[in-house]
PDB file of C-alpha atoms in Angstrom:
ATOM      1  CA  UNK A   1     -13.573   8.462  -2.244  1.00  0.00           C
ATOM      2  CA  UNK A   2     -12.309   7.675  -5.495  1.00  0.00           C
ATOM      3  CA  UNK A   3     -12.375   4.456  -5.494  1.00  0.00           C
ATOM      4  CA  UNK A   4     -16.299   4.896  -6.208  1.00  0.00           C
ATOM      5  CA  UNK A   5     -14.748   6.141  -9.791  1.00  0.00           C
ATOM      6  CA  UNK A   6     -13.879   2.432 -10.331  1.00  0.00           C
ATOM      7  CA  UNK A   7     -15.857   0.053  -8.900  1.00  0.00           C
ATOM      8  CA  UNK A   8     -17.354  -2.529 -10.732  1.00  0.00           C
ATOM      9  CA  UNK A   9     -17.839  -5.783 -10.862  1.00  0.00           C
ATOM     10  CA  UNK A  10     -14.164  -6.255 -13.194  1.00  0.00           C
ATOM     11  CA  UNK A  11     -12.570  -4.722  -9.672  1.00  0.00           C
ATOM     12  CA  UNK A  12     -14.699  -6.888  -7.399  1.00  0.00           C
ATOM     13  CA  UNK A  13     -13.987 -10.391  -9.035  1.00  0.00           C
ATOM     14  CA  UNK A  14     -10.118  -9.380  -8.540  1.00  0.00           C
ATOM     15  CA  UNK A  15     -10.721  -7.973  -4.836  1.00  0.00           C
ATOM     16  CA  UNK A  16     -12.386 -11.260  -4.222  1.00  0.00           C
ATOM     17  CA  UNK A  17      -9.599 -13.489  -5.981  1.00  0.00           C
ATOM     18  CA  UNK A  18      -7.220 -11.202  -3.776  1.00  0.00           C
ATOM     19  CA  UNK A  19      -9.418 -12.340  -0.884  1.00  0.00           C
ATOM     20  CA  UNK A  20      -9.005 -16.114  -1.420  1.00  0.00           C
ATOM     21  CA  UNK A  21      -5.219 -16.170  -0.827  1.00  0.00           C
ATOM     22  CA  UNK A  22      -4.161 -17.883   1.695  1.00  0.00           C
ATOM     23  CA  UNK A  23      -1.089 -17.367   2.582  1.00  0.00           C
ATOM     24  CA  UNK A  24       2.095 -15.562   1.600  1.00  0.00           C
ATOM     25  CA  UNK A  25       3.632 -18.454  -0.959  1.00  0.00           C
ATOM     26  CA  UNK A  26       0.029 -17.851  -2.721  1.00  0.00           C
ATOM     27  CA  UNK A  27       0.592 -14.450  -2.434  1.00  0.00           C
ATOM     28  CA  UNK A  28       3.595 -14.622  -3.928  1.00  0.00           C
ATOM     29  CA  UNK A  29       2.517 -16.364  -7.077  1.00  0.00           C
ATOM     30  CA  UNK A  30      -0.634 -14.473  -7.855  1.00  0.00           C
ATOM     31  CA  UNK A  31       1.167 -11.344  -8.147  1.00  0.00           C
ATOM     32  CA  UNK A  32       4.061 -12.781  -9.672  1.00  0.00           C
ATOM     33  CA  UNK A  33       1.477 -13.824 -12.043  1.00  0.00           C
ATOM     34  CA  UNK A  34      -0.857 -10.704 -12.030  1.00  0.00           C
ATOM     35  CA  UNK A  35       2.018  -7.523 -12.077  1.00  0.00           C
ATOM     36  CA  UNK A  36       5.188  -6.789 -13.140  1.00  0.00           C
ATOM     37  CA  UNK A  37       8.119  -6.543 -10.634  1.00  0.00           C
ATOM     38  CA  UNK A  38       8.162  -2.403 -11.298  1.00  0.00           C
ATOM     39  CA  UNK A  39       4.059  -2.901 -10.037  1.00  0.00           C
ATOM     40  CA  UNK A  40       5.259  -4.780  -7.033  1.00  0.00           C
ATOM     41  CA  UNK A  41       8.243  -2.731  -6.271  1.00  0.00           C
ATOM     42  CA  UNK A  42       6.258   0.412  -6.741  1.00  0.00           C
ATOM     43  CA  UNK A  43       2.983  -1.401  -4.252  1.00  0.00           C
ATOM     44  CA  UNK A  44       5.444  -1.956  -1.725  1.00  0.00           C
ATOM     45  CA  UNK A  45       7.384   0.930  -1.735  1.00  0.00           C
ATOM     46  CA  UNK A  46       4.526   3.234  -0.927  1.00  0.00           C
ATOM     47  CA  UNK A  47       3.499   1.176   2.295  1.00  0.00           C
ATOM     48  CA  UNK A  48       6.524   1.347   3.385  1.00  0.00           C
ATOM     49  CA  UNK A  49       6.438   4.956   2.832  1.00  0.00           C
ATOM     50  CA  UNK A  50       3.095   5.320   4.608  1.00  0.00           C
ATOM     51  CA  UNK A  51       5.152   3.405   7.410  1.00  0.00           C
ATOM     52  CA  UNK A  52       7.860   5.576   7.896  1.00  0.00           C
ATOM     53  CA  UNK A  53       5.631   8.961   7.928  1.00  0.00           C
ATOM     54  CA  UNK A  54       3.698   7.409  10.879  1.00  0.00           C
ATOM     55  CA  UNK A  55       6.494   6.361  12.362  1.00  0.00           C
ATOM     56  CA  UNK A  56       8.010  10.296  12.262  1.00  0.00           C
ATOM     57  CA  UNK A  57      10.568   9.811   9.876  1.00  0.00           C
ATOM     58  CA  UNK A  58      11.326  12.707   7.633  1.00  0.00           C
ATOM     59  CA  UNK A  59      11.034  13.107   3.862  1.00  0.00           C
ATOM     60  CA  UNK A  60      14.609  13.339   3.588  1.00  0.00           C
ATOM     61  CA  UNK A  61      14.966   9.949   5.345  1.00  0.00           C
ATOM     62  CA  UNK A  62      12.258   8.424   3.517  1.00  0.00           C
ATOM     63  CA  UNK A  63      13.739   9.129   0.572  1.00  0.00           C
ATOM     64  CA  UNK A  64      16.780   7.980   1.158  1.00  0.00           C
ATOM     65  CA  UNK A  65      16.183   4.820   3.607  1.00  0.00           C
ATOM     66  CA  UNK A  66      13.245   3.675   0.663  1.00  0.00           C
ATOM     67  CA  UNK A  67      14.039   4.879  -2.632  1.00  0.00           C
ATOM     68  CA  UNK A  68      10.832   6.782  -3.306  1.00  0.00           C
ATOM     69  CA  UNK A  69      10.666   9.989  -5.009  1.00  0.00           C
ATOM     70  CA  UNK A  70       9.302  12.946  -2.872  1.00  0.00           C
ATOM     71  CA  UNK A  71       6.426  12.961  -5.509  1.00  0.00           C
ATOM     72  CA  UNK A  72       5.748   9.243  -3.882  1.00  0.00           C
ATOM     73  CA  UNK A  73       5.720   9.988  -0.397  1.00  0.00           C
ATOM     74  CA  UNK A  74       3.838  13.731  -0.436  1.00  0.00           C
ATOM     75  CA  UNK A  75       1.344  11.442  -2.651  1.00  0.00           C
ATOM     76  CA  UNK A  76       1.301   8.627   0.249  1.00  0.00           C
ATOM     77  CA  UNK A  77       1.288  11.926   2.511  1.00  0.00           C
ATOM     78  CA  UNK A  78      -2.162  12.961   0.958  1.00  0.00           C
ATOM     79  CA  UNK A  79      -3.526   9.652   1.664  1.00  0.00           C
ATOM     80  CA  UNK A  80      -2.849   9.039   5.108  1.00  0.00           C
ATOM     81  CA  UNK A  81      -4.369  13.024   5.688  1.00  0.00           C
ATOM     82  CA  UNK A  82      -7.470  12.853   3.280  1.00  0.00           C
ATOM     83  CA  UNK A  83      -7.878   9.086   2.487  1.00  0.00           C
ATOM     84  CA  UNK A  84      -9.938   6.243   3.050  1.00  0.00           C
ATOM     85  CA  UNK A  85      -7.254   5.643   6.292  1.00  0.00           C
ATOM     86  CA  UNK A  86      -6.378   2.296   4.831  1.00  0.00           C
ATOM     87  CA  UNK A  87      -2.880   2.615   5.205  1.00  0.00           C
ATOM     88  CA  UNK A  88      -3.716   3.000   8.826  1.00  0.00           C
ATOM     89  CA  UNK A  89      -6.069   0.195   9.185  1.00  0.00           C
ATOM     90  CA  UNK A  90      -3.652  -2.195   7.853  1.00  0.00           C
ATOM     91  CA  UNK A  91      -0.495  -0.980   9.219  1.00  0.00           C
ATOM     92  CA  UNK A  92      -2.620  -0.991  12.932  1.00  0.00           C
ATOM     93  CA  UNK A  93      -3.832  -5.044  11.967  1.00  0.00           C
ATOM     94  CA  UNK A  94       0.289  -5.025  11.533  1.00  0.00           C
ATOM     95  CA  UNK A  95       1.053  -3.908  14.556  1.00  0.00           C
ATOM     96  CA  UNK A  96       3.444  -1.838  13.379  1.00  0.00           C
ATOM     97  CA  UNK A  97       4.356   1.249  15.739  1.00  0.00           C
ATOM     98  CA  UNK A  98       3.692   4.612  14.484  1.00  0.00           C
ATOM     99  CA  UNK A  99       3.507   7.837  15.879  1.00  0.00           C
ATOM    100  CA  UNK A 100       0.135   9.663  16.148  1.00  0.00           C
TER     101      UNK A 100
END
């Protein structure tokens, strides 16, 4: 995992500031706030990425339907096969369809 690489109690205060949001507007503003719209862009990109490629979609699709480079999604590739399966636990509390 390695995340271990970086834990610390830095990371944990922003986890748990993450964690006090409490709904999307406040979402919104703390990472308006906390990134740059590149940061964001780049966040959201690669779950939708990890979306598509459990949905079945190809790279070529991917690429094209989301912007991302194939760098991106053989990257987002690598994490859904040997990751922590976040991407999978969150697009499951989703409910968002994908293809096993």
């Amino acid at each position: 995992m390695q995340i271990e690489k970086i834990r610390g109690q830095v990371l944990n205060e922003l986890f748990d500031a993450i964690l006090t949001l409490e709904n999307r507007e406040e979402c919104y503003q703390f990472f308006d706030d906390l990134c740059t719209v590149n940061e964001l862009q780049s966040l959201s990109q690669r779950l939708q990425v990890a979306k598509m490629i459990k949905q079945g979609y190809t790279y070529a699709t991917i690429e094209e339907e989301s912007g991302a480079s194939t760098a991106t999604i053989s990257r987002v590739k690598r994490s859904l096969q040997w990751g922590n399966d976040a991407y999978s636990m969150i697009l499951d509390r989703m409910n968002i369809d994908t293809v096993e």
